[in-house]
XYZ file of C-alpha atoms in Angstrom:
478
model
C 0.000 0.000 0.000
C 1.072 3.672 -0.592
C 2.585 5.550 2.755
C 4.170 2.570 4.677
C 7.239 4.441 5.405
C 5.366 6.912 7.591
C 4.816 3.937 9.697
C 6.209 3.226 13.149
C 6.041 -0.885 13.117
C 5.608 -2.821 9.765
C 4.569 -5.772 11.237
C 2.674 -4.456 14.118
C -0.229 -2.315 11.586
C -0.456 -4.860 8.974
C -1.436 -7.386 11.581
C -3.910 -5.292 13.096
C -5.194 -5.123 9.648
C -5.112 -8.596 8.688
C -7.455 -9.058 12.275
C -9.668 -6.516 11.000
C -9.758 -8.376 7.807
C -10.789 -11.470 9.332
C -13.823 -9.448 11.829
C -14.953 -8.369 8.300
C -14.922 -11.282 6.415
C -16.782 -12.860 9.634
C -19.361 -10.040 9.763
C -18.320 -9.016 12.977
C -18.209 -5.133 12.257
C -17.306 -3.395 15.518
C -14.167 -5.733 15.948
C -13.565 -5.017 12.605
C -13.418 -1.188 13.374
C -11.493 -1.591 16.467
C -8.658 -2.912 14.768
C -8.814 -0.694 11.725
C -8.605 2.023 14.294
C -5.507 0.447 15.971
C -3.933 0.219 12.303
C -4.387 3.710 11.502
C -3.328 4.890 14.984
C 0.144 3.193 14.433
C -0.037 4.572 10.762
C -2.219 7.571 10.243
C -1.004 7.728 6.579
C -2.156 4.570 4.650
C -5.210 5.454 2.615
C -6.534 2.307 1.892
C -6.922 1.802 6.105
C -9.136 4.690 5.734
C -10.754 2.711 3.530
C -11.212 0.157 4.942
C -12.428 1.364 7.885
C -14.934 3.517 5.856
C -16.349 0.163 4.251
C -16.692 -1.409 7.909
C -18.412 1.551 8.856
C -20.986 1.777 6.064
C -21.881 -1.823 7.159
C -22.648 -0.204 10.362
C -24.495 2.510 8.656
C -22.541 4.857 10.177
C -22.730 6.942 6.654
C -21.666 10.488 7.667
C -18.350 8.998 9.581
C -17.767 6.713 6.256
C -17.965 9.367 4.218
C -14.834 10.907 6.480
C -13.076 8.466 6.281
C -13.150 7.798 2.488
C -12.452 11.632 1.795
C -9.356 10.956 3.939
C -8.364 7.956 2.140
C -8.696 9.871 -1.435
C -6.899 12.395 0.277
C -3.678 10.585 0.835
C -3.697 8.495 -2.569
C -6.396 10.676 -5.406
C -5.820 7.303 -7.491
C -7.496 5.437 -4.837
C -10.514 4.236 -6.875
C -12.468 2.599 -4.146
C -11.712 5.693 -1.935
C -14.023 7.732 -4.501
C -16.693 4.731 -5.098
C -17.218 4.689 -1.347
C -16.918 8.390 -0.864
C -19.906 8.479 -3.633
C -21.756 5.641 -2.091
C -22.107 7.838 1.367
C -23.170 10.896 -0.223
C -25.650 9.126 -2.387
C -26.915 7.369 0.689
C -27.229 10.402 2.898
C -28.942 12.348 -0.016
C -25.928 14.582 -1.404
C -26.368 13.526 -5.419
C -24.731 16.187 -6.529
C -21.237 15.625 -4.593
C -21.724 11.670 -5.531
C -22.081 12.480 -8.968
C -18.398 14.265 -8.906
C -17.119 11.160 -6.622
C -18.562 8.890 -9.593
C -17.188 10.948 -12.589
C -13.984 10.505 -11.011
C -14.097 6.969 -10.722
C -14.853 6.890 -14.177
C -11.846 9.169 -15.229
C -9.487 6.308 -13.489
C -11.471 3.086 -15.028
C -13.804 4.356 -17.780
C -15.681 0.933 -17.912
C -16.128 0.443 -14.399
C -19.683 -0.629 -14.040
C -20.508 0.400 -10.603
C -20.206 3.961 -11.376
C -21.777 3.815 -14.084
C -25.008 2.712 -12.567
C -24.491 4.717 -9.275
C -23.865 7.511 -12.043
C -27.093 6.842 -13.254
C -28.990 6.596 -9.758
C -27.585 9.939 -8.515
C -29.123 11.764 -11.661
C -32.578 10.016 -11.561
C -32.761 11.235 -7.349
C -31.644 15.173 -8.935
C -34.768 14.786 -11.112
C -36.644 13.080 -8.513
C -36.072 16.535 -5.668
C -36.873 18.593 -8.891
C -39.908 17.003 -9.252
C -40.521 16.994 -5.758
C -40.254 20.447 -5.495
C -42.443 21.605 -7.962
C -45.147 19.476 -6.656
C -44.857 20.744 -3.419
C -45.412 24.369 -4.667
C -48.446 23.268 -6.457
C -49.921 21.674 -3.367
C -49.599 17.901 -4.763
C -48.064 16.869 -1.283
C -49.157 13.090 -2.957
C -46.651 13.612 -5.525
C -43.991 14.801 -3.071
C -44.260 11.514 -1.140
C -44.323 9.237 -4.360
C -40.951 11.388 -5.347
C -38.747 11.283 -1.885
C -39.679 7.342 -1.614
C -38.053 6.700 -5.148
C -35.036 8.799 -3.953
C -35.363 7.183 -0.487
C -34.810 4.053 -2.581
C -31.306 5.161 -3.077
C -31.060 7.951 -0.756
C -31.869 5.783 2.594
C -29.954 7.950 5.118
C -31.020 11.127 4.035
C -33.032 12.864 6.365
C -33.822 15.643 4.764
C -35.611 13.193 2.327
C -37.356 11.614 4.767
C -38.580 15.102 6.532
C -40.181 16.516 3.705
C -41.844 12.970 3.057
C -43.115 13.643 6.567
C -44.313 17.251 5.916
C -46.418 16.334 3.246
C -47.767 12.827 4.934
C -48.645 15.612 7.721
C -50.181 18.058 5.377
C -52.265 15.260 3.476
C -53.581 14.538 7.435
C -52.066 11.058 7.422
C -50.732 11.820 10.765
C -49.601 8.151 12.100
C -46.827 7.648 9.039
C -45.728 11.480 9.531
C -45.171 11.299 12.897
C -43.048 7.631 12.659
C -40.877 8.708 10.180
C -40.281 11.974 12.276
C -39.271 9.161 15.075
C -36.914 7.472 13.245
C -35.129 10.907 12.085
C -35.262 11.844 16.005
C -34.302 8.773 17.333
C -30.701 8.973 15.128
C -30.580 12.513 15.436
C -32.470 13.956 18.597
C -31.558 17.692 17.437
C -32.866 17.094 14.335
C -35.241 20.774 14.440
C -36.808 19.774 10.881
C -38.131 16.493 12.679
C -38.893 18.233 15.705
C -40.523 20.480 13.365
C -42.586 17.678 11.747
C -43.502 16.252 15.392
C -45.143 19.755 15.669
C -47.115 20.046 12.651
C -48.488 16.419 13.472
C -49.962 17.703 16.841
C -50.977 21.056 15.473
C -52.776 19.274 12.868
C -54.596 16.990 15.095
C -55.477 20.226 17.216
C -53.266 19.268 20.268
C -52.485 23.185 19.726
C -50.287 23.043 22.722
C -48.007 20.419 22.802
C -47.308 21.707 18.929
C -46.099 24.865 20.339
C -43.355 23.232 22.473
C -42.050 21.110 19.643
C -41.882 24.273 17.468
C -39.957 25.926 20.264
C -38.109 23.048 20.719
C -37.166 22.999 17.139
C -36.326 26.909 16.848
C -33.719 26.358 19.916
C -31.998 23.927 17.603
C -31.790 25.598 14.853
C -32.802 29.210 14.722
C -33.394 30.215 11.589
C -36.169 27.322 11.046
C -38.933 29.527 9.049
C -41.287 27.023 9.131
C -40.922 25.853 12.514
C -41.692 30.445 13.606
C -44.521 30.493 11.280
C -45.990 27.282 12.466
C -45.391 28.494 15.993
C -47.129 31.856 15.650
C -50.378 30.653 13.721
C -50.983 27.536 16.590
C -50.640 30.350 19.243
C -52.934 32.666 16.684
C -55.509 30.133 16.182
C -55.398 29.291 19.578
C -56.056 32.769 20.854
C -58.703 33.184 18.038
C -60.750 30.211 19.150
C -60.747 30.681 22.679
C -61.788 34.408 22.498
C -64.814 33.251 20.062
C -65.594 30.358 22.810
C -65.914 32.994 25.302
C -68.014 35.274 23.465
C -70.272 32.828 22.939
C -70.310 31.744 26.697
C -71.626 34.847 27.254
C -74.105 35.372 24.698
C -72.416 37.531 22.355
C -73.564 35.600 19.321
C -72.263 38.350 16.786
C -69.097 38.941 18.140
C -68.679 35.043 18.306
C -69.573 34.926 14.947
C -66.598 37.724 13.348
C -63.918 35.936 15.673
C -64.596 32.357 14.231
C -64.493 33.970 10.781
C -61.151 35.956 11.512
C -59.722 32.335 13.071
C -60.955 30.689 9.719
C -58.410 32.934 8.017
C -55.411 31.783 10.229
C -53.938 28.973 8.622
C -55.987 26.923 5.518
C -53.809 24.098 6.093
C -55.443 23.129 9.773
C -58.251 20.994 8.934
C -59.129 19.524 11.918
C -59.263 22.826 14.079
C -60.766 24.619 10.786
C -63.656 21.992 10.773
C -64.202 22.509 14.336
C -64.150 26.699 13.675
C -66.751 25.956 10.810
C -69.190 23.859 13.472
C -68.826 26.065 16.001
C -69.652 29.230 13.621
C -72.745 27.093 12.194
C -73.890 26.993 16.250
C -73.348 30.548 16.560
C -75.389 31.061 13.454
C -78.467 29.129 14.378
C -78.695 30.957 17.486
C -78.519 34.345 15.330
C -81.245 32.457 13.210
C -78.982 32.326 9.987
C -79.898 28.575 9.169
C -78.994 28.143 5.138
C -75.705 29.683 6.022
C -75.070 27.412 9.463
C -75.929 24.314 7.226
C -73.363 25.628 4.734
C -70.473 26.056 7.785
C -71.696 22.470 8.633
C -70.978 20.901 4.914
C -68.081 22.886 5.101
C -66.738 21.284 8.489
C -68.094 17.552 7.089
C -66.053 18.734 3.925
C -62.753 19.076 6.299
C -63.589 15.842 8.164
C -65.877 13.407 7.175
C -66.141 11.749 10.469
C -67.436 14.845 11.844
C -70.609 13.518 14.206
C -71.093 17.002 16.125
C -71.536 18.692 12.370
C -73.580 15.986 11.164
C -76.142 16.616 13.966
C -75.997 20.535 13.990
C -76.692 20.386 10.388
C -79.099 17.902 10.685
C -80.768 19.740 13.785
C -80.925 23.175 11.001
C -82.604 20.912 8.465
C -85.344 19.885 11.174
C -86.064 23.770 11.641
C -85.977 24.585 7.589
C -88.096 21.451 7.433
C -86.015 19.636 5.252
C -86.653 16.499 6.605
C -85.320 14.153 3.719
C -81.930 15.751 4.381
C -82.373 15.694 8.237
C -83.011 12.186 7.528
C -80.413 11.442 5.409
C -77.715 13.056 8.456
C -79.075 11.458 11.258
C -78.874 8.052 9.475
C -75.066 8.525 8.794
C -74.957 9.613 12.845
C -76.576 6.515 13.607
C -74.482 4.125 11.270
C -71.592 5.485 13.086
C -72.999 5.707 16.234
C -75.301 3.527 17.183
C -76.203 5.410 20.613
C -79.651 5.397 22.105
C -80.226 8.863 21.388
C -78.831 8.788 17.780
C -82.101 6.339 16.916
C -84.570 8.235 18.751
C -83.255 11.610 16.639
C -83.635 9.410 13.418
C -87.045 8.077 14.720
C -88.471 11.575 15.280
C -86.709 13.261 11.716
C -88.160 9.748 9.590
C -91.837 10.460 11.302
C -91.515 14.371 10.295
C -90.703 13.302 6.916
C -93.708 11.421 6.573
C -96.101 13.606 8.607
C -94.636 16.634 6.100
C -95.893 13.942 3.363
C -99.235 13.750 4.068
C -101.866 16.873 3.576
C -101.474 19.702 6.041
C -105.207 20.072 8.200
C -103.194 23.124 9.387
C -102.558 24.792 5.823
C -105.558 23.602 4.367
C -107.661 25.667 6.806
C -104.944 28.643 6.955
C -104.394 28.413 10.202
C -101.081 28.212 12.860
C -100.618 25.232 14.516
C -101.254 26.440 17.667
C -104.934 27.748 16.746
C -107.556 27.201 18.965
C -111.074 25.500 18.786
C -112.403 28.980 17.816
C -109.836 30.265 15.306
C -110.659 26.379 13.474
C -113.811 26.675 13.452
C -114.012 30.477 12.021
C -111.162 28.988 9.690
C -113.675 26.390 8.399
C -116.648 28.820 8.135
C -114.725 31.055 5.759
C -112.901 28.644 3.469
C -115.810 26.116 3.420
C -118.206 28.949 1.920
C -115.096 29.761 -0.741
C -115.209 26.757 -1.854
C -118.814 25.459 -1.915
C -119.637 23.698 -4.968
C -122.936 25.798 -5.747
C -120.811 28.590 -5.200
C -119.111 27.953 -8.660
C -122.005 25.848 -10.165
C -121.480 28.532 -13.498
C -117.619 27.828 -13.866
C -115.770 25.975 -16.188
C -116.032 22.065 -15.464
C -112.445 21.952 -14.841
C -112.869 25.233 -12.101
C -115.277 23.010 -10.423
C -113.501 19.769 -10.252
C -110.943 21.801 -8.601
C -112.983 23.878 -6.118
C -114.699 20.404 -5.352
C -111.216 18.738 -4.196
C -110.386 21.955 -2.027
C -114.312 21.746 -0.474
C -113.641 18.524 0.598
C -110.263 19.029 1.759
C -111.347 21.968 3.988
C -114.152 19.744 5.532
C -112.144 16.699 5.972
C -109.112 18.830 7.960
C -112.229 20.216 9.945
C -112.998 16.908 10.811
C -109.879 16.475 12.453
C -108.972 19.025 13.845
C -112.298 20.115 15.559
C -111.619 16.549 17.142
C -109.432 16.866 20.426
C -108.728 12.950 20.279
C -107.873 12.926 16.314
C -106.352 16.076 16.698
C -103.660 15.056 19.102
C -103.013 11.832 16.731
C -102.575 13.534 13.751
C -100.107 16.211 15.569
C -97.635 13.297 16.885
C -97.856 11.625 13.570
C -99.865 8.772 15.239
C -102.575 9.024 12.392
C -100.117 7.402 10.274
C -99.781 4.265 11.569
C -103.868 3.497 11.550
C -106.252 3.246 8.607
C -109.001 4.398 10.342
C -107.864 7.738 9.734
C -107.791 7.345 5.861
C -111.937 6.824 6.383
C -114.360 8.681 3.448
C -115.388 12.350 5.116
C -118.380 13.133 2.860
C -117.759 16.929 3.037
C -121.660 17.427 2.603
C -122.636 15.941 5.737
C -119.726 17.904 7.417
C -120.844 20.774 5.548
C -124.743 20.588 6.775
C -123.749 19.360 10.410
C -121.893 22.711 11.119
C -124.293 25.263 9.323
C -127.364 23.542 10.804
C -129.062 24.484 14.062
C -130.270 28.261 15.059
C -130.858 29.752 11.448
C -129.507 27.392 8.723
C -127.563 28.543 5.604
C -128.671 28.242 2.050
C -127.325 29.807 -1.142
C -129.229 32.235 -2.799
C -129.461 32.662 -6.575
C -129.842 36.275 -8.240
C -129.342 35.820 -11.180
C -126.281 33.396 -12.671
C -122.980 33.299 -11.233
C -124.021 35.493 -8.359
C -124.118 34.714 -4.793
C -125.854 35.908 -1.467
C -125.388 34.393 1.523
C -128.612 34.691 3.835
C -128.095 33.544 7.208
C -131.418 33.617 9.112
């Protein structure tokens, strides 16, 4: 080998070589080092020790101490061709491609055909195009594309953290929060001052609104390295949103619905990228506008929230509670069922009970609307109800319309007298308000609206229509 004469005992290094030979050739790595070390100790000047040592150590994947030791190597002898393979291999590993491909070239200057650089050669360039991509797909939002690009690199690039990190970012930004955080692990468990992975621990927890705990891994991170952009912007929207939320929590508290309302909004606008606190904001801003009686726009902060997070319960049943008071019962229906698949709670069946038998009272003919009258009208305003719209629509009223004039005043004649029937009825009345009606036939009986008619107008002075001439009616009540 090249530099023996800087060498204190012949014999004494190149047996503490041959050992390490042997650890190597046996797998046993850390002997293997130990005696490298003890060969270069005696002579610090023999590049292919260096070498060797930097091959034991990449078996240990000790990459960034390899890569030392094979930049010392080429160092002492620059036509040490392994030297530069291995000094490529460790950047390529740890994610440097453009310093491999330089280590590689050289290679190739000394042994143009040499086959391992020429493929290494090849996988440096392909993880160059794969960060390019990677970054442009990251400024376009298509964090999916990011992850598909730094595992292909990873492929190659296995000790590069910085890989690895912004696979994590995006894994955290596409709210896959298990796989962010265990990459973010690994990175801290090799390198606990890693700030990008402390960084990415952060983002995890500020994603899954532990708002918090975030902050201290964002501090955490800044302490380690300072300039971390990311890690101060993350840090002052969590403490932003945070202060945001809680004022428009305490607002509402105390019944200052409209103020509640502007702070959720202004929170809304903190960071886009917080989904699960941003679904929360939207629910809590659809409460605040129920109470202010803004319904279409609190179901569209609730479809907004169930946009965010589709396992949303509390937004399902808000929204579902606004459709109930808009009486859209098909859609309250359609909510409370997904509640109730998910939940399958007492209370979640009895909601979908009372929204399915609103749906079908909402089916059947309104008594209420048919005589024009609230549903909390008494005996008396029913009955003057009846009076007036039964005379409207008495069939000798209109005896000199059109046939098709008459058909329809008939129908509305006998509407009017059968919702009379009903509701003049305390017993029927209270079963067709709970919906009760609907499970007995009895109520779908014939009401001949003639008899109804004569039963109410008989007794002191009678009722009769009055000709004078065609097409125009008295009434004579005597």
């Amino acid at each position: 080998g090249s530099g023996t004469e800087h060498c204190r005992d012949e014999l004494d290094h190149s047996g503490y070589k041959e050992q390490g030979n042997a650890f190597y050739i046996k797998k046993d790595y850390s002997e293997a080092f130990n005696y490298y070390t003890k060969a270069i100790d005696v002579c610090p000047k023999n590049a292919s020790y260096y070498g060797n040592r930097a091959a034991t150590l990449m078996m240990l994947s000790r990459y960034r101490e390899a890569l030392e030791d094979s930049q010392q190597a080429v160092r002492l002898d620059d036509t040490f061709m392994k030297g530069h393979l291995r000094e490529g291999k460790c950047h390529l590993l740890l994610g440097n491609a453009m310093a491999a491909s330089r280590c590689f070239q050289k290679v190739l200057e000394l042994e143009p055909d040499n086959s391992q650089a020429q493929q290494e050669l090849k996988n440096a360039e392909s993880i160059l195009e794969y960060e390019r991509m990677a970054e442009i797909g990251f400024e376009k939002r298509d964090f999916r594309m990011v992850v598909f690009c730094m595992d292909r690199a990873l492929e190659s690039a296995s000790a590069c953290h910085r890989f690895k990190v912004l696979k994590a970012e995006c894994l955290a930004l596409l709210g896959r929060y298990p796989e962010a955080q265990s990459v973010a692990s690994d990175i801290l468990r090799m390198d606990s001052t890693n700030g990008d992975a402390l960084y990415v621990r952060g983002l995890c927890l500020y994603y899954e609104d532990c708002i918090d705990k975030a902050v201290q891994f964002f501090i955490q991170a800044l302490r380690m390295a300072p300039d971390h952009e990311k890690a101060r912007l993350a840090c002052r929207n969590a403490k932003a949103l945070k202060a945001k939320k809680e004022e428009g929590n305490k607002a509402f508290k105390e019944g200052n619905f409209e103020e509640a309302y502007e702070l959720y909004s202004e929170a809304l606008t903190i960071d886009p990228n917080n989904i699960k606190t941003n679904a929360k904001l939207y629910c809590n801003r659809a409460t605040v506008g129920s109470k202010l009686k803004k319904l279409e726009q609190a179901i569209e902060d609730c479809t907004k929230a169930i946009k965010l997070d589709e396992s949303y319960i509390k937004a399902y049943l808000r929204r579902a509670q606004c459709y109930m008071d808009t009486e859209q019962y098909e859609e309250a229906v359609r909510d409370y069922e997904k509640v109730y698949q998910t939940e399958k709670t007492k209370e979640h069946k009895h909601l979908l009970k009372t929204a399915q038998l609103e749906l079908k009272k909402s089916k059947r003919k309104d008594y209420y609307k048919v005589l024009g009258v609230d549903k909390n009208a008494t005996e008396d305003e029913i009955k003057k109800a009846y009076r007036k719209r039964a005379l409207m629509h008495h069939p000798d009223r209109h005896s000199g319309a059109s046939a098709e004039v008459q058909k329809e005043e008939e129908k509305k004649f006998k509407e009017v007298g059968e919702a009379f029937t009903v509701l003049s009825d305390p017993k029927k009345k209270s079963r067709y308000d709970s919906g009760h009606d609907l499970e007995d036939d009895d109520m779908n009986m014939d009401f001949d609206a003639n008899n109804i008619f004569k039963a109410f107008f008989s007794g002191p002075g009678g009722f009769s229509f009055e000709a004078s001439g065609p097409g125009n009616f008295f009434f004579q009540f005597g």
